[in-house]
mmCIF file of C-alpha atoms in Angstrom:
data_model
loop_
_atom_site.group_PDB
_atom_site.id
_atom_site.type_symbol
_atom_site.label_atom_id
_atom_site.label_comp_id
_atom_site.label_asym_id
_atom_site.label_seq_id
_atom_site.Cartn_x
_atom_site.Cartn_y
_atom_site.Cartn_z
ATOM 1 C CA UNK V 1314 0.059 0.163 0.098
ATOM 2 C CA UNK V 1315 1.473 3.583 -0.604
ATOM 3 C CA UNK V 1316 0.435 6.438 1.552
ATOM 4 C CA UNK V 1317 -2.657 6.921 0.448
ATOM 5 C CA UNK V 1318 -5.530 7.218 3.188
ATOM 6 C CA UNK V 1319 -8.458 5.090 2.368
ATOM 7 C CA UNK V 1320 -11.653 6.067 3.832
ATOM 8 C CA UNK V 1321 -15.376 4.156 4.127
ATOM 9 C CA UNK V 1322 -18.469 5.102 5.214
ATOM 10 C CA UNK V 1323 -21.431 3.219 5.992
ATOM 11 C CA UNK V 1324 -24.923 3.562 7.734
ATOM 12 C CA UNK V 1325 -26.288 0.825 9.879
ATOM 13 C CA UNK V 1326 -29.113 1.141 11.988
ATOM 14 C CA UNK V 1327 -29.231 4.696 11.948
ATOM 15 C CA UNK V 1328 -25.522 5.008 13.347
ATOM 16 C CA UNK V 1329 -23.069 6.672 10.533
ATOM 17 C CA UNK V 1330 -19.546 4.934 10.984
ATOM 18 C CA UNK V 1331 -16.480 6.047 9.074
ATOM 19 C CA UNK V 1332 -13.521 4.081 8.629
ATOM 20 C CA UNK V 1333 -10.344 5.938 8.009
ATOM 21 C CA UNK V 1334 -7.115 3.555 7.297
ATOM 22 C CA UNK V 1335 -4.011 4.984 7.572
ATOM 23 C CA UNK V 1336 -1.694 1.728 7.519
ATOM 24 C CA UNK V 1337 -0.119 3.038 4.255
ATOM 25 C CA UNK V 1338 3.612 4.314 3.954
ATOM 26 C CA UNK V 1339 5.192 6.988 1.728
ATOM 27 C CA UNK V 1340 8.060 6.167 -0.681
ATOM 28 C CA UNK V 1341 10.569 6.383 2.060
ATOM 29 C CA UNK V 1342 8.551 4.224 4.496
ATOM 30 C CA UNK V 1343 7.339 6.812 7.085
ATOM 31 C CA UNK V 1344 3.727 6.567 8.560
ATOM 32 C CA UNK V 1345 1.177 9.011 7.154
ATOM 33 C CA UNK V 1346 1.523 12.570 8.260
ATOM 34 C CA UNK V 1347 -0.528 13.366 11.384
ATOM 35 C CA UNK V 1348 -2.072 16.818 9.621
ATOM 36 C CA UNK V 1349 -3.196 14.304 6.541
ATOM 37 C CA UNK V 1350 -4.927 12.149 9.255
ATOM 38 C CA UNK V 1351 -6.267 14.779 11.365
ATOM 39 C CA UNK V 1352 -7.795 16.528 8.409
ATOM 40 C CA UNK V 1353 -9.657 13.194 7.584
ATOM 41 C CA UNK V 1354 -10.920 12.803 11.109
ATOM 42 C CA UNK V 1355 -12.173 16.599 11.155
ATOM 43 C CA UNK V 1356 -13.833 16.226 7.866
ATOM 44 C CA UNK V 1357 -15.779 12.813 8.997
ATOM 45 C CA UNK V 1358 -16.797 14.727 12.388
ATOM 46 C CA UNK V 1359 -17.815 17.615 9.814
ATOM 47 C CA UNK V 1360 -20.131 15.304 7.821
ATOM 48 C CA UNK V 1361 -21.992 13.997 10.988
ATOM 49 C CA UNK V 1362 -20.241 10.942 11.746
ATOM 50 C CA UNK V 1363 -21.354 9.299 14.916
ATOM 51 C CA UNK V 1364 -18.340 6.798 15.213
ATOM 52 C CA UNK V 1365 -14.939 6.976 13.537
ATOM 53 C CA UNK V 1366 -12.651 4.106 13.314
ATOM 54 C CA UNK V 1367 -8.950 4.324 12.671
ATOM 55 C CA UNK V 1368 -6.836 1.703 11.483
ATOM 56 C CA UNK V 1369 -3.119 1.228 11.358
ATOM 57 C CA UNK V 1370 -2.444 4.760 13.320
ATOM 58 C CA UNK V 1371 1.310 4.792 13.843
ATOM 59 C CA UNK V 1372 2.279 7.486 16.380
ATOM 60 C CA UNK V 1373 0.454 10.506 14.821
ATOM 61 C CA UNK V 1374 -0.194 13.202 17.328
ATOM 62 C CA UNK V 1375 -3.269 15.070 17.896
ATOM 63 C CA UNK V 1376 -5.619 13.251 17.184
ATOM 64 C CA UNK V 1377 -9.379 13.991 18.405
ATOM 65 C CA UNK V 1378 -7.673 17.380 19.923
ATOM 66 C CA UNK V 1379 -10.280 20.233 20.659
ATOM 67 C CA UNK V 1380 -13.185 17.710 19.335
ATOM 68 C CA UNK V 1381 -16.589 18.522 20.803
ATOM 69 C CA UNK V 1382 -19.000 16.318 20.035
ATOM 70 C CA UNK V 1383 -20.194 14.732 23.143
ATOM 71 C CA UNK V 1384 -21.754 11.855 21.191
ATOM 72 C CA UNK V 1385 -18.819 10.793 19.167
ATOM 73 C CA UNK V 1386 -17.000 7.680 19.432
ATOM 74 C CA UNK V 1387 -13.199 7.394 18.024
ATOM 75 C CA UNK V 1388 -11.798 3.725 17.931
ATOM 76 C CA UNK V 1389 -8.121 3.727 17.180
ATOM 77 C CA UNK V 1390 -6.537 0.720 16.337
ATOM 78 C CA UNK V 1391 -2.389 1.030 16.735
ATOM 79 C CA UNK V 1392 -0.248 3.568 18.716
ATOM 80 C CA UNK V 1393 -1.467 7.005 18.782
ATOM 81 C CA UNK V 1394 1.122 9.602 19.118
ATOM 82 C CA UNK V 1395 1.492 12.559 21.828
ATOM 83 C CA UNK V 1396 -1.439 14.869 22.939
ATOM 84 C CA UNK V 1397 -4.072 12.188 21.872
ATOM 85 C CA UNK V 1398 -7.645 14.120 22.626
ATOM 86 C CA UNK V 1399 -5.659 17.446 23.752
ATOM 87 C CA UNK V 1400 -7.927 19.942 24.776
ATOM 88 C CA UNK V 1401 -11.141 17.609 24.203
ATOM 89 C CA UNK V 1402 -14.562 18.432 25.124
ATOM 90 C CA UNK V 1403 -16.912 15.549 24.855
ATOM 91 C CA UNK V 1404 -16.201 12.338 22.699
ATOM 92 C CA UNK V 1405 -15.124 9.163 23.636
ATOM 93 C CA UNK V 1406 -11.781 7.608 22.309
ATOM 94 C CA UNK V 1407 -10.697 4.027 23.057
ATOM 95 C CA UNK V 1408 -7.033 2.979 21.947
ATOM 96 C CA UNK V 1409 -6.604 -0.798 21.200
ATOM 97 C CA UNK V 1410 -2.811 -0.633 21.774
ATOM 98 C CA UNK V 1411 -0.437 1.763 23.762
ATOM 99 C CA UNK V 1412 -0.783 5.615 23.819
ATOM 100 C CA UNK V 1413 2.131 8.069 24.108
ATOM 101 C CA UNK V 1414 2.969 11.126 26.214
ATOM 102 C CA UNK V 1415 0.270 13.988 27.333
ATOM 103 C CA UNK V 1416 -2.960 12.005 26.602
ATOM 104 C CA UNK V 1417 -6.043 13.990 27.640
ATOM 105 C CA UNK V 1418 -3.801 16.942 27.687
ATOM 106 C CA UNK V 1419 -5.750 19.777 29.060
ATOM 107 C CA UNK V 1420 -9.186 17.952 28.267
ATOM 108 C CA UNK V 1421 -12.670 19.333 29.718
ATOM 109 C CA UNK V 1422 -15.099 16.247 29.133
ATOM 110 C CA UNK V 1423 -14.865 12.855 27.562
ATOM 111 C CA UNK V 1424 -13.281 9.702 28.159
ATOM 112 C CA UNK V 1425 -10.198 8.153 27.036
ATOM 113 C CA UNK V 1426 -10.004 4.433 27.433
ATOM 114 C CA UNK V 1427 -6.812 2.621 26.903
ATOM 115 C CA UNK V 1428 -6.372 -1.192 26.513
ATOM 116 C CA UNK V 1429 -2.728 -1.121 26.758
ATOM 117 C CA UNK V 1430 -0.106 1.184 28.478
ATOM 118 C CA UNK V 1431 0.183 5.118 28.492
ATOM 119 C CA UNK V 1432 3.510 6.874 28.777
ATOM 120 C CA UNK V 1433 4.587 9.966 30.474
ATOM 121 C CA UNK V 1434 2.437 13.295 31.375
ATOM 122 C CA UNK V 1435 -0.960 11.037 31.318
ATOM 123 C CA UNK V 1436 -3.663 13.832 32.382
ATOM 124 C CA UNK V 1437 -1.664 16.669 31.917
ATOM 125 C CA UNK V 1438 -3.478 19.833 33.409
ATOM 126 C CA UNK V 1439 -7.126 17.740 32.732
ATOM 127 C CA UNK V 1440 -9.959 19.775 34.157
ATOM 128 C CA UNK V 1441 -12.625 17.211 33.815
ATOM 129 C CA UNK V 1442 -13.457 13.874 31.864
ATOM 130 C CA UNK V 1443 -11.863 10.887 32.707
ATOM 131 C CA UNK V 1444 -8.865 8.675 31.516
ATOM 132 C CA UNK V 1445 -8.568 5.111 32.007
ATOM 133 C CA UNK V 1446 -5.348 3.092 31.041
ATOM 134 C CA UNK V 1447 -5.649 -0.837 31.783
ATOM 135 C CA UNK V 1448 -1.613 -1.059 32.014
ATOM 136 C CA UNK V 1449 0.652 1.240 33.258
ATOM 137 C CA UNK V 1450 2.211 4.795 32.925
ATOM 138 C CA UNK V 1451 5.309 6.953 33.221
ATOM 139 C CA UNK V 1452 6.350 9.699 34.753
ATOM 140 C CA UNK V 1453 3.959 12.617 36.178
ATOM 141 C CA UNK V 1454 0.643 11.310 35.678
ATOM 142 C CA UNK V 1455 -2.121 14.094 36.548
ATOM 143 C CA UNK V 1456 0.559 16.572 36.703
ATOM 144 C CA UNK V 1457 -1.524 20.244 37.034
ATOM 145 C CA UNK V 1458 -4.842 18.559 37.147
ATOM 146 C CA UNK V 1459 -7.452 20.574 38.576
ATOM 147 C CA UNK V 1460 -11.066 20.932 38.902
ATOM 148 C CA UNK V 1461 -13.125 23.599 37.329
ATOM 149 C CA UNK V 1462 -16.662 24.180 38.768
ATOM 150 C CA UNK V 1463 -18.699 21.262 38.987
ATOM 151 C CA UNK V 1464 -15.953 19.067 36.624
ATOM 152 C CA UNK V 1465 -13.531 17.039 38.344
ATOM 153 C CA UNK V 1466 -11.132 14.895 36.074
ATOM 154 C CA UNK V 1467 -10.314 11.537 36.802
ATOM 155 C CA UNK V 1468 -7.404 9.300 36.079
ATOM 156 C CA UNK V 1469 -7.402 5.320 36.751
ATOM 157 C CA UNK V 1470 -3.913 3.401 35.944
ATOM 158 C CA UNK V 1471 -4.279 -0.479 35.979
ATOM 159 C CA UNK V 1472 -0.566 -0.818 36.689
ATOM 160 C CA UNK V 1473 2.274 1.134 38.086
ATOM 161 C CA UNK V 1474 3.435 4.709 37.708
ATOM 162 C CA UNK V 1475 6.509 6.775 37.542
ATOM 163 C CA UNK V 1476 7.869 9.441 39.520
ATOM 164 C CA UNK V 1477 5.973 12.733 40.367
ATOM 165 C CA UNK V 1478 2.729 11.248 40.490
ATOM 166 C CA UNK V 1479 0.207 13.955 40.952
ATOM 167 C CA UNK V 1480 2.632 16.775 40.784
ATOM 168 C CA UNK V 1481 1.002 20.295 41.687
ATOM 169 C CA UNK V 1482 -2.088 18.656 41.573
ATOM 170 C CA UNK V 1483 -5.041 21.171 42.143
ATOM 171 C CA UNK V 1484 -8.175 18.880 41.896
ATOM 172 C CA UNK V 1485 -9.453 15.636 40.606
ATOM 173 C CA UNK V 1486 -8.656 12.001 41.671
ATOM 174 C CA UNK V 1487 -6.015 9.875 40.615
ATOM 175 C CA UNK V 1488 -6.202 5.957 41.536
ATOM 176 C CA UNK V 1489 -3.510 3.739 40.947
ATOM 177 C CA UNK V 1490 -4.384 -0.004 41.037
ATOM 178 C CA UNK V 1491 -0.697 -1.781 41.096
ATOM 179 C CA UNK V 1492 -1.602 -4.681 38.980
ATOM 180 C CA UNK V 1493 1.448 -6.938 38.469
ATOM 181 C CA UNK V 1494 3.179 -5.277 41.266
ATOM 182 C CA UNK V 1495 4.410 -7.741 44.414
ATOM 183 C CA UNK V 1496 2.651 -6.605 47.474
ATOM 184 C CA UNK V 1497 6.244 -5.880 49.187
ATOM 185 C CA UNK V 1498 6.802 -3.490 46.465
ATOM 186 C CA UNK V 1499 5.214 -0.191 45.930
ATOM 187 C CA UNK V 1500 3.329 0.451 42.431
ATOM 188 C CA UNK V 1501 4.374 4.245 42.231
ATOM 189 C CA UNK V 1502 7.708 6.132 42.454
ATOM 190 C CA UNK V 1503 8.845 8.755 44.686
ATOM 191 C CA UNK V 1504 7.914 12.403 44.956
ATOM 192 C CA UNK V 1505 4.083 11.344 45.086
ATOM 193 C CA UNK V 1506 2.243 14.946 45.211
ATOM 194 C CA UNK V 1507 4.971 16.968 45.160
ATOM 195 C CA UNK V 1508 3.254 20.797 45.419
ATOM 196 C CA UNK V 1509 -0.100 19.305 45.291
ATOM 197 C CA UNK V 1510 -2.897 21.490 46.695
ATOM 198 C CA UNK V 1511 -5.650 19.920 45.874
ATOM 199 C CA UNK V 1512 -7.393 16.741 44.727
ATOM 200 C CA UNK V 1513 -6.764 13.228 45.907
ATOM 201 C CA UNK V 1514 -4.744 10.091 45.287
ATOM 202 C CA UNK V 1515 -5.655 6.665 46.066
ATOM 203 C CA UNK V 1516 -3.118 3.899 45.580
ATOM 204 C CA UNK V 1517 -3.808 0.467 45.853
ATOM 205 C CA UNK V 1518 -0.600 -0.880 47.437
ATOM 206 C CA UNK V 1519 2.435 0.122 49.800
ATOM 207 C CA UNK V 1520 3.113 3.755 49.913
ATOM 208 C CA UNK V 1521 5.708 4.989 52.310
ATOM 209 C CA UNK V 1522 6.276 8.178 53.851
ATOM 210 C CA UNK V 1523 9.994 8.671 52.076
ATOM 211 C CA UNK V 1524 7.997 8.405 48.748
ATOM 212 C CA UNK V 1525 5.903 11.616 49.274
ATOM 213 C CA UNK V 1526 6.773 14.794 47.873
ATOM 214 C CA UNK V 1527 6.872 18.061 49.539
ATOM 215 C CA UNK V 1528 3.178 19.294 50.711
ATOM 216 C CA UNK V 1529 1.935 15.921 50.407
ATOM 217 C CA UNK V 1530 0.443 13.533 53.661
ATOM 218 C CA UNK V 1531 -0.823 10.201 53.862
ATOM 219 C CA UNK V 1532 -4.308 9.977 55.076
ATOM 220 C CA UNK V 1533 -6.684 7.545 56.556
ATOM 221 C CA UNK V 1534 -9.392 6.251 54.116
ATOM 222 C CA UNK V 1535 -12.615 7.482 55.135
ATOM 223 C CA UNK V 1536 -16.275 6.378 53.795
ATOM 224 C CA UNK V 1537 -16.472 8.854 51.367
ATOM 225 C CA UNK V 1538 -13.402 7.596 49.911
ATOM 226 C CA UNK V 1539 -14.304 4.075 49.617
ATOM 227 C CA UNK V 1540 -17.384 5.301 47.369
ATOM 228 C CA UNK V 1541 -15.163 7.404 44.931
ATOM 229 C CA UNK V 1542 -13.078 4.472 44.605
ATOM 230 C CA UNK V 1543 -15.588 1.954 44.299
ATOM 231 C CA UNK V 1544 -17.114 4.392 41.303
ATOM 232 C CA UNK V 1545 -13.616 4.363 39.623
ATOM 233 C CA UNK V 1546 -13.604 0.325 39.906
ATOM 234 C CA UNK V 1547 -16.877 -0.253 38.760
ATOM 235 C CA UNK V 1548 -16.177 2.048 35.539
ATOM 236 C CA UNK V 1549 -12.836 0.417 35.161
ATOM 237 C CA UNK V 1550 -14.426 -3.323 35.090
ATOM 238 C CA UNK V 1551 -17.151 -2.416 32.879
ATOM 239 C CA UNK V 1552 -14.211 -1.136 30.515
ATOM 240 C CA UNK V 1553 -12.107 -3.723 30.470
ATOM 241 C CA UNK V 1554 -14.163 -6.714 31.563
ATOM 242 C CA UNK V 1555 -12.046 -7.398 34.737
ATOM 243 C CA UNK V 1556 -12.800 -7.885 38.300
ATOM 244 C CA UNK V 1557 -11.095 -5.805 40.994
ATOM 245 C CA UNK V 1558 -10.728 -6.867 44.831
ATOM 246 C CA UNK V 1559 -12.378 -4.412 47.306
ATOM 247 C CA UNK V 1560 -9.698 -5.183 50.007
ATOM 248 C CA UNK V 1561 -9.937 -1.383 51.150
ATOM 249 C CA UNK V 1562 -6.858 -1.814 54.169
ATOM 250 C CA UNK V 1563 -4.252 -1.978 51.060
ATOM 251 C CA UNK V 1564 -5.323 1.229 49.578
ATOM 252 C CA UNK V 1565 -3.197 4.447 50.591
ATOM 253 C CA UNK V 1566 -4.696 7.851 50.519
ATOM 254 C CA UNK V 1567 -2.317 11.108 49.754
ATOM 255 C CA UNK V 1568 -3.589 14.257 50.266
ATOM 256 C CA UNK V 1569 -2.285 18.104 50.149
ATOM 257 C CA UNK V 1570 -1.083 19.129 53.761
ATOM 258 C CA UNK V 1571 -2.349 22.820 52.558
ATOM 259 C CA UNK V 1572 -3.207 24.989 49.869
ATOM 260 C CA UNK V 1573 0.165 26.814 49.741
ATOM 261 C CA UNK V 1574 2.518 23.828 49.343
ATOM 262 C CA UNK V 1575 5.691 26.035 49.030
ATOM 263 C CA UNK V 1576 4.981 28.840 51.443
ATOM 264 C CA UNK V 1577 8.074 29.543 53.080
ATOM 265 C CA UNK V 1578 10.416 26.847 51.487
ATOM 266 C CA UNK V 1579 12.481 28.758 49.547
ATOM 267 C CA UNK V 1580 12.205 32.012 51.591
ATOM 268 C CA UNK V 1581 11.391 31.316 55.390
ATOM 269 C CA UNK V 1582 10.826 35.351 55.714
ATOM 270 C CA UNK V 1583 7.288 36.227 55.148
ATOM 271 C CA UNK V 1584 6.417 38.787 52.477
ATOM 272 C CA UNK V 1585 3.035 39.183 53.582
ATOM 273 C CA UNK V 1586 1.872 39.196 56.991
#
């Protein structure tokens, strides 16, 4: 196949589905340019597609960025590039493979479901919506996440994460389930919640004090926490056809110490009284 993008649209039971096949390569063997793919996606959205299926995705960036149709579903077969769903407000994306960096960057609402792993900075600055990752994620998951009005973002990672989980977090919820991590080890890295001043992080598995970042603290799990985790677990189970244990004693809760985590840290003299 050459570098031609193949598209096909069918209407079945009133649902308009457009398939966009980008598995072709140019004369040098390179994947189809992300701009060409995104033009086709926007064209399908403009023509009223209810479902868009992308075949053969190989590292193309910005897929569904700034899309706003709340009824739109986009299925992605392959590996999307950075900034999947950036600034998205409404649609559902489902990736049958791995995702790369900055998935859900600054998204306002919608869902991103990933059946593989997602690499660094997942959920960067998200202010709404939900990201579910069946596998693991990298560094700085949930960095700068924030709540906006009644909108609260949430990120669930099935496996483990790297350092700086929830760094500078200002709102929303991050849940790490620790699949595949031995009970004696921790499913998260160090500097957890460094600089966080809002939101909450739940970890299923071991978390020690020395892993916490500046401004973060461990707190006991309360009834409202179990309700919040239960809702996330139920969604995770439905999305991936899995069953999760409700062994609440293995959950750790990380909260901010205050709304001003760095106050006085760099200059102990008070500027304001």
